[in-house]
Amino acid sequence: METPFWKTKTLEAMTPTEWESLCDGCGKCCLSKLEDEDTGEIYWTSVGCRLFDGQSCRCSDYAKRLARVPDCVGLTPQNVRTITWLPKTCAYRLVAEGHDLYWWHRLVSGSAETVHDAGISMRGRVRASETDLAEPDDYFDYMLDDEP
């Protein structure tokens, strides 16, 4: 049996297809996060990006997301090592830190549904869209106690 690519290649050496396949489809990247300006601490919310599809846990316009959402962060092999808010379960973060993927990751399980079955994804857990909120202070009503 051949060793999986994420165990043998660096993030930089992956093909675009391999890179994209690392996304587990959890949707956590697409949640609004608040940062304490004094401490840098990140606070998670249950507010989804305007392009986030809460059922599929995918971006509804992935190809044009960076142009349509000015504060959308496109993940790259370089920046995944420095983004402090990447979820602890994120495959990009795990591989960058030299860890293996979890059993529920689609590349391990063979199914895109296991991330949802395991309760890791945001499917059914997003309480608002950023387009629903009128004021920046409105986000505080959707703060979570911890990383989802």
mmCIF file of C-alpha atoms in Angstrom:
data_model
loop_
_atom_site.group_PDB
_atom_site.id
_atom_site.type_symbol
_atom_site.label_atom_id
_atom_site.label_comp_id
_atom_site.label_asym_id
_atom_site.label_seq_id
_atom_site.Cartn_x
_atom_site.Cartn_y
_atom_site.Cartn_z
ATOM 1 C CA MET A 1 0.000 0.000 0.000
ATOM 2 C CA GLU A 2 1.323 3.411 -0.987
ATOM 3 C CA THR A 3 1.979 6.006 1.741
ATOM 4 C CA PRO A 4 -0.555 8.874 1.528
ATOM 5 C CA PHE A 5 0.753 12.097 0.003
ATOM 6 C CA TRP A 6 0.169 14.172 3.153
ATOM 7 C CA LYS A 7 2.641 11.939 5.003
ATOM 8 C CA THR A 8 5.367 12.202 2.366
ATOM 9 C CA LYS A 9 5.066 15.719 0.903
ATOM 10 C CA THR A 10 5.459 19.144 2.377
ATOM 11 C CA LEU A 11 2.568 21.528 1.884
ATOM 12 C CA GLU A 12 4.694 23.393 -0.673
ATOM 13 C CA ALA A 13 5.317 20.219 -2.700
ATOM 14 C CA MET A 14 1.650 19.288 -3.038
ATOM 15 C CA THR A 15 -0.165 19.633 -6.328
ATOM 16 C CA PRO A 16 -3.135 22.021 -6.408
ATOM 17 C CA THR A 17 -5.480 19.002 -6.346
ATOM 18 C CA GLU A 18 -3.722 17.493 -3.334
ATOM 19 C CA TRP A 19 -3.761 20.857 -1.569
ATOM 20 C CA GLU A 20 -7.496 21.342 -2.112
ATOM 21 C CA SER A 21 -8.247 17.776 -1.021
ATOM 22 C CA LEU A 22 -6.771 18.529 2.404
ATOM 23 C CA CYS A 23 -9.779 20.685 3.254
ATOM 24 C CA ASP A 24 -11.997 18.490 5.424
ATOM 25 C CA GLY A 25 -15.137 20.550 4.798
ATOM 26 C CA CYS A 26 -15.723 21.463 8.445
ATOM 27 C CA GLY A 27 -16.603 25.091 7.633
ATOM 28 C CA LYS A 28 -14.816 26.528 10.667
ATOM 29 C CA CYS A 29 -12.641 28.783 8.511
ATOM 30 C CA CYS A 30 -15.819 30.441 7.282
ATOM 31 C CA LEU A 31 -16.950 31.549 10.736
ATOM 32 C CA SER A 32 -16.451 35.106 11.887
ATOM 33 C CA LYS A 33 -13.889 35.364 14.623
ATOM 34 C CA LEU A 34 -13.222 38.226 17.013
ATOM 35 C CA GLU A 35 -9.736 39.155 18.141
ATOM 36 C CA ASP A 36 -8.907 40.946 21.365
ATOM 37 C CA GLU A 37 -6.715 43.852 20.243
ATOM 38 C CA ASP A 38 -4.762 43.852 23.510
ATOM 39 C CA THR A 39 -4.077 40.136 23.939
ATOM 40 C CA GLY A 40 -4.474 38.741 20.416
ATOM 41 C CA GLU A 41 -6.840 36.107 21.801
ATOM 42 C CA ILE A 42 -9.302 34.735 19.258
ATOM 43 C CA TYR A 43 -12.997 34.347 20.085
ATOM 44 C CA TRP A 44 -15.131 32.136 17.879
ATOM 45 C CA THR A 45 -18.666 33.021 16.835
ATOM 46 C CA SER A 46 -21.480 31.068 15.216
ATOM 47 C CA VAL A 47 -21.735 33.688 12.454
ATOM 48 C CA GLY A 48 -20.991 32.418 8.966
ATOM 49 C CA CYS A 49 -19.498 34.307 6.050
ATOM 50 C CA ARG A 50 -22.029 35.630 3.551
ATOM 51 C CA LEU A 51 -20.899 32.939 1.074
ATOM 52 C CA PHE A 52 -21.002 30.047 3.549
ATOM 53 C CA ASP A 53 -23.517 27.289 2.827
ATOM 54 C CA GLY A 54 -24.441 25.855 6.232
ATOM 55 C CA GLN A 55 -25.740 22.574 4.800
ATOM 56 C CA SER A 56 -22.766 21.641 2.641
ATOM 57 C CA CYS A 57 -20.220 23.460 4.838
ATOM 58 C CA ARG A 58 -18.693 24.855 1.684
ATOM 59 C CA CYS A 59 -18.275 28.245 0.096
ATOM 60 C CA SER A 60 -21.060 29.014 -2.359
ATOM 61 C CA ASP A 61 -18.625 30.850 -4.671
ATOM 62 C CA TYR A 62 -15.219 29.385 -3.859
ATOM 63 C CA ALA A 63 -13.586 30.476 -7.128
ATOM 64 C CA LYS A 64 -14.457 34.164 -6.592
ATOM 65 C CA ARG A 65 -14.482 34.272 -2.773
ATOM 66 C CA LEU A 66 -11.366 36.425 -2.405
ATOM 67 C CA ALA A 67 -12.791 39.086 -4.730
ATOM 68 C CA ARG A 68 -16.310 38.974 -3.252
ATOM 69 C CA VAL A 69 -15.349 38.925 0.436
ATOM 70 C CA PRO A 70 -12.549 41.428 1.133
ATOM 71 C CA ASP A 71 -11.554 39.882 4.473
ATOM 72 C CA CYS A 72 -11.587 36.277 3.226
ATOM 73 C CA VAL A 73 -8.224 34.647 3.862
ATOM 74 C CA GLY A 74 -7.013 32.322 1.127
ATOM 75 C CA LEU A 75 -4.938 29.576 2.709
ATOM 76 C CA THR A 76 -1.460 28.976 1.323
ATOM 77 C CA PRO A 77 1.402 26.712 2.406
ATOM 78 C CA GLN A 78 3.113 29.825 3.740
ATOM 79 C CA ASN A 79 0.294 31.370 5.747
ATOM 80 C CA VAL A 80 -1.164 28.229 7.363
ATOM 81 C CA ARG A 81 1.923 28.161 9.544
ATOM 82 C CA THR A 82 1.209 31.650 10.880
ATOM 83 C CA ILE A 83 -2.594 31.907 11.093
ATOM 84 C CA THR A 84 -3.406 31.595 14.772
ATOM 85 C CA TRP A 85 -7.129 30.955 14.319
ATOM 86 C CA LEU A 86 -6.906 27.806 12.232
ATOM 87 C CA PRO A 87 -8.885 25.127 14.078
ATOM 88 C CA LYS A 88 -6.934 22.522 16.029
ATOM 89 C CA THR A 89 -8.494 19.895 13.767
ATOM 90 C CA CYS A 90 -7.612 21.640 10.476
ATOM 91 C CA ALA A 91 -5.767 19.312 8.105
ATOM 92 C CA TYR A 92 -3.579 22.141 6.804
ATOM 93 C CA ARG A 93 -2.481 22.945 10.344
ATOM 94 C CA LEU A 94 -2.032 19.281 11.267
ATOM 95 C CA VAL A 95 0.163 18.527 8.245
ATOM 96 C CA ALA A 96 2.162 21.749 8.719
ATOM 97 C CA GLU A 97 2.842 20.700 12.320
ATOM 98 C CA GLY A 98 3.839 17.156 11.300
ATOM 99 C CA HIS A 99 0.690 15.383 12.538
ATOM 100 C CA ASP A 100 -1.522 12.852 10.795
ATOM 101 C CA LEU A 101 -5.126 13.432 9.757
ATOM 102 C CA TYR A 102 -7.980 12.339 12.002
ATOM 103 C CA TRP A 103 -10.002 9.207 11.252
ATOM 104 C CA TRP A 104 -12.980 11.276 10.116
ATOM 105 C CA HIS A 105 -11.069 13.190 7.430
ATOM 106 C CA ARG A 106 -12.367 12.229 3.999
ATOM 107 C CA LEU A 107 -8.907 11.272 2.773
ATOM 108 C CA VAL A 108 -8.696 8.718 5.594
ATOM 109 C CA SER A 109 -12.317 7.560 5.843
ATOM 110 C CA GLY A 110 -13.108 7.686 2.139
ATOM 111 C CA SER A 111 -16.267 9.718 2.764
ATOM 112 C CA ALA A 112 -16.918 13.466 2.878
ATOM 113 C CA GLU A 113 -19.719 12.757 5.373
ATOM 114 C CA THR A 114 -17.575 11.499 8.258
ATOM 115 C CA VAL A 115 -16.534 15.040 9.268
ATOM 116 C CA HIS A 116 -20.245 15.738 9.793
ATOM 117 C CA ASP A 117 -21.003 12.355 11.353
ATOM 118 C CA ALA A 118 -18.198 12.917 13.878
ATOM 119 C CA GLY A 119 -19.688 16.293 14.883
ATOM 120 C CA ILE A 120 -16.606 18.212 13.776
ATOM 121 C CA SER A 121 -18.256 20.350 11.106
ATOM 122 C CA MET A 122 -20.426 23.422 11.422
ATOM 123 C CA ARG A 123 -23.335 21.761 9.614
ATOM 124 C CA GLY A 124 -26.505 22.958 11.352
ATOM 125 C CA ARG A 125 -24.537 24.978 13.917
ATOM 126 C CA VAL A 126 -24.293 28.392 12.245
ATOM 127 C CA ARG A 127 -26.770 30.738 13.932
ATOM 128 C CA ALA A 128 -26.447 33.805 11.695
ATOM 129 C CA SER A 129 -24.873 35.108 8.525
ATOM 130 C CA GLU A 130 -22.697 38.183 8.568
ATOM 131 C CA THR A 131 -25.296 39.791 6.291
ATOM 132 C CA ASP A 132 -27.849 39.477 9.135
ATOM 133 C CA LEU A 133 -25.838 41.670 11.480
ATOM 134 C CA ALA A 134 -26.141 45.447 11.290
ATOM 135 C CA GLU A 135 -23.499 46.523 13.804
ATOM 136 C CA PRO A 136 -20.083 45.141 14.796
ATOM 137 C CA ASP A 137 -21.322 44.770 18.390
ATOM 138 C CA ASP A 138 -23.983 42.330 17.149
ATOM 139 C CA TYR A 139 -21.283 39.654 16.828
ATOM 140 C CA PHE A 140 -20.956 39.497 20.612
ATOM 141 C CA ASP A 141 -24.416 37.895 20.781
ATOM 142 C CA TYR A 142 -23.004 34.928 18.838
ATOM 143 C CA MET A 143 -19.736 34.373 20.694
ATOM 144 C CA LEU A 144 -18.944 30.766 21.533
ATOM 145 C CA ASP A 145 -17.321 29.591 24.754
ATOM 146 C CA ASP A 146 -14.567 27.772 22.877
ATOM 147 C CA GLU A 147 -13.447 26.673 19.439
ATOM 148 C CA PRO A 148 -16.342 24.713 17.930
#
